[in-house]
mmCIF file with all atom_site columns, C-alpha atoms in Angstrom:
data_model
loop_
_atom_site.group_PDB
_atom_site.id
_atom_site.type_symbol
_atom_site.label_atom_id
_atom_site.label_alt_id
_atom_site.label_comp_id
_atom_site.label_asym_id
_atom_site.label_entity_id
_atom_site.label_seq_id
_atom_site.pdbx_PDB_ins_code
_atom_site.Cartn_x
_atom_site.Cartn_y
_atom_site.Cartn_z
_atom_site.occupancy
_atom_site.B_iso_or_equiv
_atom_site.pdbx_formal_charge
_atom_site.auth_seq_id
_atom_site.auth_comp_id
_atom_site.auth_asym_id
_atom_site.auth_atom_id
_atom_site.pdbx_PDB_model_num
ATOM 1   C CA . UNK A 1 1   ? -35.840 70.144 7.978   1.00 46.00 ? 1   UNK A CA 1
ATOM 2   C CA . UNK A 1 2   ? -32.383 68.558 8.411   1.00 45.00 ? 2   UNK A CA 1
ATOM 3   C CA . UNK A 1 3   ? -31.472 69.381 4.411   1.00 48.00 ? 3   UNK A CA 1
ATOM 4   C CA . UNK A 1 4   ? -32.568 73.036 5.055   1.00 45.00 ? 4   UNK A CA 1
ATOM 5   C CA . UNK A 1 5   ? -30.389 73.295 8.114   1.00 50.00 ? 5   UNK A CA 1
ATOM 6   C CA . UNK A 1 6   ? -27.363 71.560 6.437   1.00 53.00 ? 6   UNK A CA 1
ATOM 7   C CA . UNK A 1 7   ? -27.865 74.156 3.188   1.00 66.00 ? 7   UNK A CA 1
ATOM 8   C CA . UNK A 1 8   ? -27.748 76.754 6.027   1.00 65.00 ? 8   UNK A CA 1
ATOM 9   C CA . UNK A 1 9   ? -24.698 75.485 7.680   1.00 62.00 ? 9   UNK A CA 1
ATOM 10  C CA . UNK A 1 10  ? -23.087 75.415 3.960   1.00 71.00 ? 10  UNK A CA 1
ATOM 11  C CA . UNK A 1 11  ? -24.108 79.656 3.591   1.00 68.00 ? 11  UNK A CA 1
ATOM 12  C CA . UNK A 1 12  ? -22.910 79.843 6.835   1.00 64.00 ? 12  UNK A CA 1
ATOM 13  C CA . UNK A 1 13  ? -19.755 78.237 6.543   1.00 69.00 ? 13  UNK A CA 1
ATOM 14  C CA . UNK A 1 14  ? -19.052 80.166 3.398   1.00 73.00 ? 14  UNK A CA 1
ATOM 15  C CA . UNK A 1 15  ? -20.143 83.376 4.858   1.00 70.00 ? 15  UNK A CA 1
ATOM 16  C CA . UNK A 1 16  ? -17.247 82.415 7.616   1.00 69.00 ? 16  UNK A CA 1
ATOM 17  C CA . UNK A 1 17  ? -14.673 81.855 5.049   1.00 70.00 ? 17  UNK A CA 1
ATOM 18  C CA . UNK A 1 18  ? -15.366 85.044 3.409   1.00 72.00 ? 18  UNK A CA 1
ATOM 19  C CA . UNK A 1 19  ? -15.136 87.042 6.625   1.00 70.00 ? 19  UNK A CA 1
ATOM 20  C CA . UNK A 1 20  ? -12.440 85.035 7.779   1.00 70.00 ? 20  UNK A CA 1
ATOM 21  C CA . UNK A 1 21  ? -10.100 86.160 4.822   1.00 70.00 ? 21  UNK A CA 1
ATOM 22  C CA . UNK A 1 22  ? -11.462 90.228 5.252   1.00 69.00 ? 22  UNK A CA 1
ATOM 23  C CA . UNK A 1 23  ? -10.057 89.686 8.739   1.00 67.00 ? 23  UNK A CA 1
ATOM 24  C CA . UNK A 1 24  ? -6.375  88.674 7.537   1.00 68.00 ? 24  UNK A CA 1
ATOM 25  C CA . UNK A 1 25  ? -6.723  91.549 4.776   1.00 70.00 ? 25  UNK A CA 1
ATOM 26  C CA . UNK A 1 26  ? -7.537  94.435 7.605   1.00 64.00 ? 26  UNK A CA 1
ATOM 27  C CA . UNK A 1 27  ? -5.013  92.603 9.382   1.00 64.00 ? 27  UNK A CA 1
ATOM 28  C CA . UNK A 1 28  ? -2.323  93.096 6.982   1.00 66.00 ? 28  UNK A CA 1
ATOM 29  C CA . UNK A 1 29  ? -3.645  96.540 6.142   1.00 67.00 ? 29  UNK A CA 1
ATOM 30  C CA . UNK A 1 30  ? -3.680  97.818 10.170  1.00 64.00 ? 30  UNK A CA 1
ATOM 31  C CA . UNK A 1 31  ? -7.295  98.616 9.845   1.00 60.00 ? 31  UNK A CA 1
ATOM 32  C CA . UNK A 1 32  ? -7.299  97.440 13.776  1.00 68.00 ? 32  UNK A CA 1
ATOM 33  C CA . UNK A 1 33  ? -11.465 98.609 13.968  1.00 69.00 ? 33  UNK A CA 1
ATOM 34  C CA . UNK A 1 34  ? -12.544 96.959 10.825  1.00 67.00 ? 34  UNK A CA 1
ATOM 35  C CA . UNK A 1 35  ? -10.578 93.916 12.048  1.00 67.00 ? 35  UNK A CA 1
ATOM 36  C CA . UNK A 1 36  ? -12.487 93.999 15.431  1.00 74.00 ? 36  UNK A CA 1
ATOM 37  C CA . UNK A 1 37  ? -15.496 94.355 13.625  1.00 76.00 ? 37  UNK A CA 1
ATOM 38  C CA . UNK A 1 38  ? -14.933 91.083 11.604  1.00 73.00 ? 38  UNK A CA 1
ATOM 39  C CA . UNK A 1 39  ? -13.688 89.392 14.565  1.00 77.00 ? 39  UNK A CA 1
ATOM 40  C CA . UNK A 1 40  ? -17.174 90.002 16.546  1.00 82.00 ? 40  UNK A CA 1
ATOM 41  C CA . UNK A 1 41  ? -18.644 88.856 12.911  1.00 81.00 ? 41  UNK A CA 1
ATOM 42  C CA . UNK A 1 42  ? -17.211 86.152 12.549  1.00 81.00 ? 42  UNK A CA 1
ATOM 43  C CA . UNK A 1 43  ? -17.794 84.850 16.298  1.00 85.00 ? 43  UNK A CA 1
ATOM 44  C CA . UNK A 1 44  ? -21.273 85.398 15.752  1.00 87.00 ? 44  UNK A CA 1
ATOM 45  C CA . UNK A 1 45  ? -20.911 82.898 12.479  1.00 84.00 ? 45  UNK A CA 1
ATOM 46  C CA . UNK A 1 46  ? -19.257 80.643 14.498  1.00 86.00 ? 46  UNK A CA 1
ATOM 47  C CA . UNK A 1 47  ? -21.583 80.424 17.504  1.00 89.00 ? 47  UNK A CA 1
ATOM 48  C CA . UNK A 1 48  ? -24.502 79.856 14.279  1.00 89.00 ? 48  UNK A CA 1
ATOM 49  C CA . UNK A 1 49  ? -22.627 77.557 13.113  1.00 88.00 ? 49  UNK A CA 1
ATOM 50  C CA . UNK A 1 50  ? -22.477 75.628 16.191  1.00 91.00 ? 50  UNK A CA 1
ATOM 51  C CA . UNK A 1 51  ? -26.169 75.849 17.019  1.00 92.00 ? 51  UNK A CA 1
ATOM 52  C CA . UNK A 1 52  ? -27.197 74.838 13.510  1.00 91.00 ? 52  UNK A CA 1
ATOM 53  C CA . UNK A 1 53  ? -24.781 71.614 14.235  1.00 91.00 ? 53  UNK A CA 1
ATOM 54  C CA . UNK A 1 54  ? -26.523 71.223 17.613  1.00 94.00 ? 54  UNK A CA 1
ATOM 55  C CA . UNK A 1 55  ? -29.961 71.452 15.507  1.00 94.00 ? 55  UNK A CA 1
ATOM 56  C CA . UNK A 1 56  ? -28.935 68.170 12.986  1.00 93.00 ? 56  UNK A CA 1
ATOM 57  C CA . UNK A 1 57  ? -28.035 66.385 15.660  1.00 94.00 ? 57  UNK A CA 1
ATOM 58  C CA . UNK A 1 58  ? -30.720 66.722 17.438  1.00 95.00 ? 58  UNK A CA 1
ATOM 59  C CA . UNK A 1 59  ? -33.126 66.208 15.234  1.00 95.00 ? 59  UNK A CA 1
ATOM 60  C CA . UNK A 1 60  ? -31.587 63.010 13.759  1.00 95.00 ? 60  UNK A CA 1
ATOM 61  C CA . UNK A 1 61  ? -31.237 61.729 17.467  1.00 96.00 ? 61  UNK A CA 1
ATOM 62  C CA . UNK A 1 62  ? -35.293 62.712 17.402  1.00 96.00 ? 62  UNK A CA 1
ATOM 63  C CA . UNK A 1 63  ? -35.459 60.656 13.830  1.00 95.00 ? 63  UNK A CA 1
ATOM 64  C CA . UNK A 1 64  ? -33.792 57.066 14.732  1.00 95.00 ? 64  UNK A CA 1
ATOM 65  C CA . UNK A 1 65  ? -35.171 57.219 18.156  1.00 96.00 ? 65  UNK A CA 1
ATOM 66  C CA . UNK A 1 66  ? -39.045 57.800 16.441  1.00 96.00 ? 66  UNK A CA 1
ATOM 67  C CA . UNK A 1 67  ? -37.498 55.074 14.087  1.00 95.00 ? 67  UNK A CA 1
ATOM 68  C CA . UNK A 1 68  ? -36.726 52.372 15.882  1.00 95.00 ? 68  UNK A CA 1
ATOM 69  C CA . UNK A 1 69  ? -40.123 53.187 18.654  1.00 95.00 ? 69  UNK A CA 1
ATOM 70  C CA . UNK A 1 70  ? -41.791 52.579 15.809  1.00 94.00 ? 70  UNK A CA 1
ATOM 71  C CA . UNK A 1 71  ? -40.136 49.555 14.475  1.00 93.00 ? 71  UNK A CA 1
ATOM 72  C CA . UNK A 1 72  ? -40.738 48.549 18.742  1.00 93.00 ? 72  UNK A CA 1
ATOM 73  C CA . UNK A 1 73  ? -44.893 49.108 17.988  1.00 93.00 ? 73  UNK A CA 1
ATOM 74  C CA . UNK A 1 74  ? -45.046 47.337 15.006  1.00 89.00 ? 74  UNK A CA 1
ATOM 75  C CA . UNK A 1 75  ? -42.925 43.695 16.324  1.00 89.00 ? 75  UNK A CA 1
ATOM 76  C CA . UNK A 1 76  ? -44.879 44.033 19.885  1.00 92.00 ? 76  UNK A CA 1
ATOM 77  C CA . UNK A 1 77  ? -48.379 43.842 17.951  1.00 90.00 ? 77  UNK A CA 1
ATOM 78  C CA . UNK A 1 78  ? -46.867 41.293 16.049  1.00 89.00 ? 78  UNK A CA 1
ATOM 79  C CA . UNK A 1 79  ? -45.650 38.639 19.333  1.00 90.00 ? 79  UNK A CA 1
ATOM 80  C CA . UNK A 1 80  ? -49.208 40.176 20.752  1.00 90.00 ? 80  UNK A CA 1
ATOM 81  C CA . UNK A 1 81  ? -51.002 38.269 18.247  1.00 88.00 ? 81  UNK A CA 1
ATOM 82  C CA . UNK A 1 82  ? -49.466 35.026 17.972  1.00 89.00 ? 82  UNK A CA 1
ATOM 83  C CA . UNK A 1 83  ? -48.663 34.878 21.653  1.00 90.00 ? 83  UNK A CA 1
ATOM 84  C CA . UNK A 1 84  ? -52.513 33.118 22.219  1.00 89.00 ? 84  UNK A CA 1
ATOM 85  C CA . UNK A 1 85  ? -51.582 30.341 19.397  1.00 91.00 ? 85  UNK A CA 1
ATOM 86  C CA . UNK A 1 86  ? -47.947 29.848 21.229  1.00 88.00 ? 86  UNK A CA 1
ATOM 87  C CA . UNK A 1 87  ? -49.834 29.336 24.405  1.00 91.00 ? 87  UNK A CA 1
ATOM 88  C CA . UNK A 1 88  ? -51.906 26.887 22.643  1.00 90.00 ? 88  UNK A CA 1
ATOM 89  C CA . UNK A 1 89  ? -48.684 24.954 21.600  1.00 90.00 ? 89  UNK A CA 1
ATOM 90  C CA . UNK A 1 90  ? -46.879 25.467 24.800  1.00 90.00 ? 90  UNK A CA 1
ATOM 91  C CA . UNK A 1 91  ? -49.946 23.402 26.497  1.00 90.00 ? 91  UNK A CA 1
ATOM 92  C CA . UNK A 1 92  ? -49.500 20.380 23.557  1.00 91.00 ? 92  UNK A CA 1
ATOM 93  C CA . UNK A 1 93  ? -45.763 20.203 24.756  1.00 90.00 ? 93  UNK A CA 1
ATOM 94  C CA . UNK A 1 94  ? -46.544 19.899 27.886  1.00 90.00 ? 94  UNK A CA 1
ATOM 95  C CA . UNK A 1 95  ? -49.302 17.200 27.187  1.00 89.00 ? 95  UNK A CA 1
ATOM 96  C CA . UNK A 1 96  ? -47.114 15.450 24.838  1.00 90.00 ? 96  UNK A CA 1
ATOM 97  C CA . UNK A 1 97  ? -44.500 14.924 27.424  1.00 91.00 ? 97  UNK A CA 1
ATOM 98  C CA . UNK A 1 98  ? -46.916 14.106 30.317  1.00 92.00 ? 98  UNK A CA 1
ATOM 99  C CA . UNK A 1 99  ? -49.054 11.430 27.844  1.00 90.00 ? 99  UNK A CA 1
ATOM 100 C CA . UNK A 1 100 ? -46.500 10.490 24.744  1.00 87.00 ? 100 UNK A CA 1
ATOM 101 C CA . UNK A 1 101 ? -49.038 11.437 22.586  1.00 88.00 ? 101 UNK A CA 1
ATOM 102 C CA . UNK A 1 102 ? -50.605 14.864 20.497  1.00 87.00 ? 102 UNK A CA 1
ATOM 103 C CA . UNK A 1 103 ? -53.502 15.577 18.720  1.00 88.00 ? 103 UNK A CA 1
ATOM 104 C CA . UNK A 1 104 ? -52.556 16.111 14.894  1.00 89.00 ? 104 UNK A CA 1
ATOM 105 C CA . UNK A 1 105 ? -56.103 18.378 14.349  1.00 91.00 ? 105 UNK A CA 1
ATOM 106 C CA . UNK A 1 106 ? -54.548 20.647 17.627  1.00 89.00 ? 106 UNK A CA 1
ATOM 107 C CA . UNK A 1 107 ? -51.528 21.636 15.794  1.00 90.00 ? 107 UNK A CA 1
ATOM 108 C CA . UNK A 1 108 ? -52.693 22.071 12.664  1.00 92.00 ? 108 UNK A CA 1
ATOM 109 C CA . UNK A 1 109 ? -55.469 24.330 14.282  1.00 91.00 ? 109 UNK A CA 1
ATOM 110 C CA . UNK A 1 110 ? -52.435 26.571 16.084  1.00 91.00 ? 110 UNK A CA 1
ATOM 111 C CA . UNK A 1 111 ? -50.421 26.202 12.886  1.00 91.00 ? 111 UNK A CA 1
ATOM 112 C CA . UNK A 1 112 ? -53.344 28.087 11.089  1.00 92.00 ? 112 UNK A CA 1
ATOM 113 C CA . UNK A 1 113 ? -54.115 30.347 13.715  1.00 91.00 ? 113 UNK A CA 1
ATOM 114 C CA . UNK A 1 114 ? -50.233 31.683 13.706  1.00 91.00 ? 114 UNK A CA 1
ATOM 115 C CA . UNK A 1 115 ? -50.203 31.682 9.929   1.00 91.00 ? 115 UNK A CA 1
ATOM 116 C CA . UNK A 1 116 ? -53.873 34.242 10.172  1.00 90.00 ? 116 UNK A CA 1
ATOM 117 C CA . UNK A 1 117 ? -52.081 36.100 12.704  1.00 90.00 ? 117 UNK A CA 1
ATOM 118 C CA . UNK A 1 118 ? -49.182 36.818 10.447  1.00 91.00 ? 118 UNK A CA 1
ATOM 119 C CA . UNK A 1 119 ? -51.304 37.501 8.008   1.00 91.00 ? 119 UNK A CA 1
ATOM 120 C CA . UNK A 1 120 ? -52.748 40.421 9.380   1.00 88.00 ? 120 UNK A CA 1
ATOM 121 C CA . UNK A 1 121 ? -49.228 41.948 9.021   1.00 90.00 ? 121 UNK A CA 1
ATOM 122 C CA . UNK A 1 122 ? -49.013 41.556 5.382   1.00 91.00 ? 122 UNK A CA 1
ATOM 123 C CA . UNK A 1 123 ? -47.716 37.902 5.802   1.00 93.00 ? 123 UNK A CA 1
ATOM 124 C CA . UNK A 1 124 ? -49.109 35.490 3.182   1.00 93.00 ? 124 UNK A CA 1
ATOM 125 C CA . UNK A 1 125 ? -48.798 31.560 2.116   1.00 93.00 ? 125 UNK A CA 1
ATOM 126 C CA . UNK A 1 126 ? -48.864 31.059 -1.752  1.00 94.00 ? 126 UNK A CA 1
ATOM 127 C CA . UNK A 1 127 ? -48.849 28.093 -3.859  1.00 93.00 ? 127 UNK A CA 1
ATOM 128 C CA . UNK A 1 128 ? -51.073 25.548 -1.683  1.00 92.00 ? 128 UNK A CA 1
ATOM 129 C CA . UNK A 1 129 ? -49.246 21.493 -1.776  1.00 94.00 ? 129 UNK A CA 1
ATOM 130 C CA . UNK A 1 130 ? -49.929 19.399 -4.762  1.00 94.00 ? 130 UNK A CA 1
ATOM 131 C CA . UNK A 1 131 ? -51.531 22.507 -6.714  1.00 95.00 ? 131 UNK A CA 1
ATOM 132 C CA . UNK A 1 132 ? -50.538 22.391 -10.587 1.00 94.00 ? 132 UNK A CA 1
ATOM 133 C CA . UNK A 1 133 ? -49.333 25.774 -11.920 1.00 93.00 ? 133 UNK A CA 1
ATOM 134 C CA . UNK A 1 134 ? -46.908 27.421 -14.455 1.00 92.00 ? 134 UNK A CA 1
ATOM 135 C CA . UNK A 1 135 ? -43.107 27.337 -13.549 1.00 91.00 ? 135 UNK A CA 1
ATOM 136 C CA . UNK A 1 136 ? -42.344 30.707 -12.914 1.00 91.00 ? 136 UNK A CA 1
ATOM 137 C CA . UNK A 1 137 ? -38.425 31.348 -11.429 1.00 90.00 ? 137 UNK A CA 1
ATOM 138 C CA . UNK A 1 138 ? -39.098 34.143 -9.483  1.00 92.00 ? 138 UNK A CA 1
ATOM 139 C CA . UNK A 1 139 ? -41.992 32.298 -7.052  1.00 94.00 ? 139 UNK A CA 1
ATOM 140 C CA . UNK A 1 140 ? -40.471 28.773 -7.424  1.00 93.00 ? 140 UNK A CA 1
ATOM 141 C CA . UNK A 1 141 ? -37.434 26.346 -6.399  1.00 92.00 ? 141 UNK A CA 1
ATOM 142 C CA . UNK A 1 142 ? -37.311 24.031 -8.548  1.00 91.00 ? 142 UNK A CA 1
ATOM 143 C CA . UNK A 1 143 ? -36.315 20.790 -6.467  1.00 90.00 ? 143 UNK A CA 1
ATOM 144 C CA . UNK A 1 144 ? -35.605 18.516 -9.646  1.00 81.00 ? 144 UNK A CA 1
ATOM 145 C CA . UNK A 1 145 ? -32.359 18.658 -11.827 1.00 76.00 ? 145 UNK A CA 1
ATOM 146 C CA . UNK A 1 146 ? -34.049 19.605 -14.588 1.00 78.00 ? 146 UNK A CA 1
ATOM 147 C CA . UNK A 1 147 ? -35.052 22.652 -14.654 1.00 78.00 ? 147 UNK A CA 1
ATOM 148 C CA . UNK A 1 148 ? -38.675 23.264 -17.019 1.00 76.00 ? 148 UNK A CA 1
ATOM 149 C CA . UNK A 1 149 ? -38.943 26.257 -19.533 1.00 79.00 ? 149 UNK A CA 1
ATOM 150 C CA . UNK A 1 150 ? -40.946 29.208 -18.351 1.00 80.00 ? 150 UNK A CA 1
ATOM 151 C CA . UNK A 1 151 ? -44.893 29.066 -17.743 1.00 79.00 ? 151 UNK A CA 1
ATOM 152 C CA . UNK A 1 152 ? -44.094 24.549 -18.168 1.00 87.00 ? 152 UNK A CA 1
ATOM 153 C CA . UNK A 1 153 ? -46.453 22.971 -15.880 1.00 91.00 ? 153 UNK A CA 1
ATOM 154 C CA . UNK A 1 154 ? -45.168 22.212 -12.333 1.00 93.00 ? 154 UNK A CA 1
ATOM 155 C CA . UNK A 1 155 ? -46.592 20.982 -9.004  1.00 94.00 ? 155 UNK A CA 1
ATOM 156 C CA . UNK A 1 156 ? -46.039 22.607 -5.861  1.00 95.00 ? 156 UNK A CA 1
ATOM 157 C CA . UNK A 1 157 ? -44.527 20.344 -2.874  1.00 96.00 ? 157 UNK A CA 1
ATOM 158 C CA . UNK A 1 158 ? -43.718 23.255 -0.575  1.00 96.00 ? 158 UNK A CA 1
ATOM 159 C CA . UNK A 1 159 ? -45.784 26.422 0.263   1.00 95.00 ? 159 UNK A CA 1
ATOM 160 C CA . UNK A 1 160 ? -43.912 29.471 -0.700  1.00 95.00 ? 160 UNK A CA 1
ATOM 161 C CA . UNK A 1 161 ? -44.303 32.794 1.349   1.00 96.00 ? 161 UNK A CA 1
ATOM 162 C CA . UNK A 1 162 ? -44.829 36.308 0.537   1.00 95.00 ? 162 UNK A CA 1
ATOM 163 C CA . UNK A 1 163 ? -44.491 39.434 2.614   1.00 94.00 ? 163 UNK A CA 1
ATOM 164 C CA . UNK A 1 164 ? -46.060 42.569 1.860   1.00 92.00 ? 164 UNK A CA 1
ATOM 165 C CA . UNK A 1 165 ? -46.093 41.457 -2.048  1.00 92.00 ? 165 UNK A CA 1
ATOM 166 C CA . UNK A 1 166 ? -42.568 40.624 -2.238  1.00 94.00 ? 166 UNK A CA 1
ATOM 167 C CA . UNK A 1 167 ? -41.503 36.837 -1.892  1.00 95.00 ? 167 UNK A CA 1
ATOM 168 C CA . UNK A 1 168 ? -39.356 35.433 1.134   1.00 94.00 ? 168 UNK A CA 1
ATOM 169 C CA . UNK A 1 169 ? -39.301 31.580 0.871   1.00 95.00 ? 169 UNK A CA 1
ATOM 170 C CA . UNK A 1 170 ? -40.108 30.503 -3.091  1.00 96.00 ? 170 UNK A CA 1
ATOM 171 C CA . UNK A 1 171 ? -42.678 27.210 -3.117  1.00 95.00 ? 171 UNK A CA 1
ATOM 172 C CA . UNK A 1 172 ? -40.677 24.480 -3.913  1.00 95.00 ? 172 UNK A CA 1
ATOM 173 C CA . UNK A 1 173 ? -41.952 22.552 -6.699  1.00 94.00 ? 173 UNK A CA 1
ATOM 174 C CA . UNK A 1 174 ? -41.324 19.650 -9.169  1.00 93.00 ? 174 UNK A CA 1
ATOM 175 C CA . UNK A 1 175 ? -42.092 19.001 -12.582 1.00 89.00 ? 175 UNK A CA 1
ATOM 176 C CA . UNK A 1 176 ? -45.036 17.807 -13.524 1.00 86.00 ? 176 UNK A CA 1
ATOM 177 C CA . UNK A 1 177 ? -43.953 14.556 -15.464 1.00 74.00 ? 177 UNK A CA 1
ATOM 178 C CA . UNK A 1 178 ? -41.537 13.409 -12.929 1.00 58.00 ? 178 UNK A CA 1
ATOM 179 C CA . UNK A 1 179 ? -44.213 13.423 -9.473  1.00 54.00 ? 179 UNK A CA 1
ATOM 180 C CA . UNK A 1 180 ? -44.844 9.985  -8.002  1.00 51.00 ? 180 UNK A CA 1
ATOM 181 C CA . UNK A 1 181 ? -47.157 9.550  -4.817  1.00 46.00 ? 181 UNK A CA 1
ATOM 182 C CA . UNK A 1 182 ? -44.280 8.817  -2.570  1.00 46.00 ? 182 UNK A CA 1
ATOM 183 C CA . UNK A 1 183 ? -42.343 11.966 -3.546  1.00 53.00 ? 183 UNK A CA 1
ATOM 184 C CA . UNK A 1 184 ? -45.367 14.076 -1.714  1.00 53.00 ? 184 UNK A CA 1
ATOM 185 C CA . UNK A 1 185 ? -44.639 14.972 1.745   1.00 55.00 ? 185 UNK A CA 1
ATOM 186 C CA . UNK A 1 186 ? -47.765 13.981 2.927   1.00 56.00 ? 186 UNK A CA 1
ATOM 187 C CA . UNK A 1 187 ? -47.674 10.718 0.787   1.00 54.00 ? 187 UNK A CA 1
ATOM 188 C CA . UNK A 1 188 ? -51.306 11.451 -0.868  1.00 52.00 ? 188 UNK A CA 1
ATOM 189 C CA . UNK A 1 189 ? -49.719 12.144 -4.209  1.00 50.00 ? 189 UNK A CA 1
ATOM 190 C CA . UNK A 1 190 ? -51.635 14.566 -6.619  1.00 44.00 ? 190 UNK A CA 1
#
C-alpha cells in the first residue's frame, strides 16, 4: 500500500507542478478567473498531497510498531521456555554456595534442557565432540596451523551451532593425524 500511495504522491506532485506553472501563465496573461480557478486547484493538490503524506506515515508508524511487537512475541516465548531450566540452575548456585559442591549429571541435565528449548526456535548443535568428519571451511575452525585440504578427515573438539540452517559458531576441529588424548577437552581422547 505504501508504494501505491508514494506513486500517487509522485502524479500528484506532478499534477501540482503543472498547475502551478498555468497559474504564473494566467498570471502574466491577466486571466484573473482562470488564475482563481488554478489557485482553488492547486490548494486542493496541495491539501492531497498532504493527506497522502499523512497516509505513509502512518502506515509505516503501523509497520515498525507490528515489527518490532512481533520481534517482542517471538524473544518472550523464547526466555518463556528456558526460564524453567534457568530456575533449575539458579537452585545449583545456590546449593553450590551453601554445600561447596554440584552435581555434574544436574547441569548437564539443564544444559540439555536449554539446548531442546532453543531448539524449538530453529536453534541446533552440529558436529557432536570427538566425531570424525570431512573438513569443510564453511562449518569448521580449524584450531591447528595447518590447515587440511577440503573434504580431509578432521575431528571435531567443539560443537558448532546452527540457526535456522545458517551457521553461527563453526565446530572447532583438528586434524585428524595430529589428535592426542590430552588435546580433548574432556580428556577421553577419540
Amino acid at each position: 500500500m505504501v508504494g501505491v500511495q508514494i506513486s500517487e504522491k509522485e502524479a500528484l506532485d506532478t499534477k501540482m507542478y503543472k498547475a502551478l506553472q498555468k497559474l504564473l501563465c494566467k498570471e502574466r496573461e491577466g486571466n484573473n478567473s482562470g488564475a482563481a480557478l488554478l489557485k482553488v486547484e492547486l490548494q486542493e493538490k496541495e491539501a492531497e498531497l498532504q493527506r497522502l503524506r499523512r497516509e505513509s506515515r502512518l502506515e509505516r508508524e503501523r509497520t515498525t510498531y507490528l515489527t518490532e511487537a512481533g520481534i517482542e512475541k517471538a524473544l518472550e516465548e523464547v526466555m518463556t521456555n528456558i526460564a524453567g531450566p534457568l530456575a533449575n540452575l539458579s537452585a545449583m548456585q545456590a546449593r553450590y554456595r551453601q554445600e561447596g559442591n554440584i552435581k555434574v549429571a544436574d547441569l548437564l541435565s539443564v544444559a540439555i534442557k536449554i539446548e531442546a528449548s532453543l531448539h524449538d526456535f530453529g536453534f541446533e548443535a552440529f558436529g557432536a565432540v570427538g566425531e570424525t568428519t570431512s573438513f569443510d571451511p564453511g562449518l569448521h575452525h580449524l584450531l591447528d596451523a595447518d590447515i587440511p585440504v577440503e573434504s580431509e578427515p578432521v575431528v571435531v573438539r567443539f560443537t558448532g551451532y546452527r540457526y535456522k540452517g545458517r551457521t553461527i559458531r563453526k565446530a572447532m576441529v583438528r586434524k585428524v593425524s595430529e589428535i592426542t588424548k590430552e588435546q580433548l577437552p574432556d580428556g577421553t581422547g577419540i
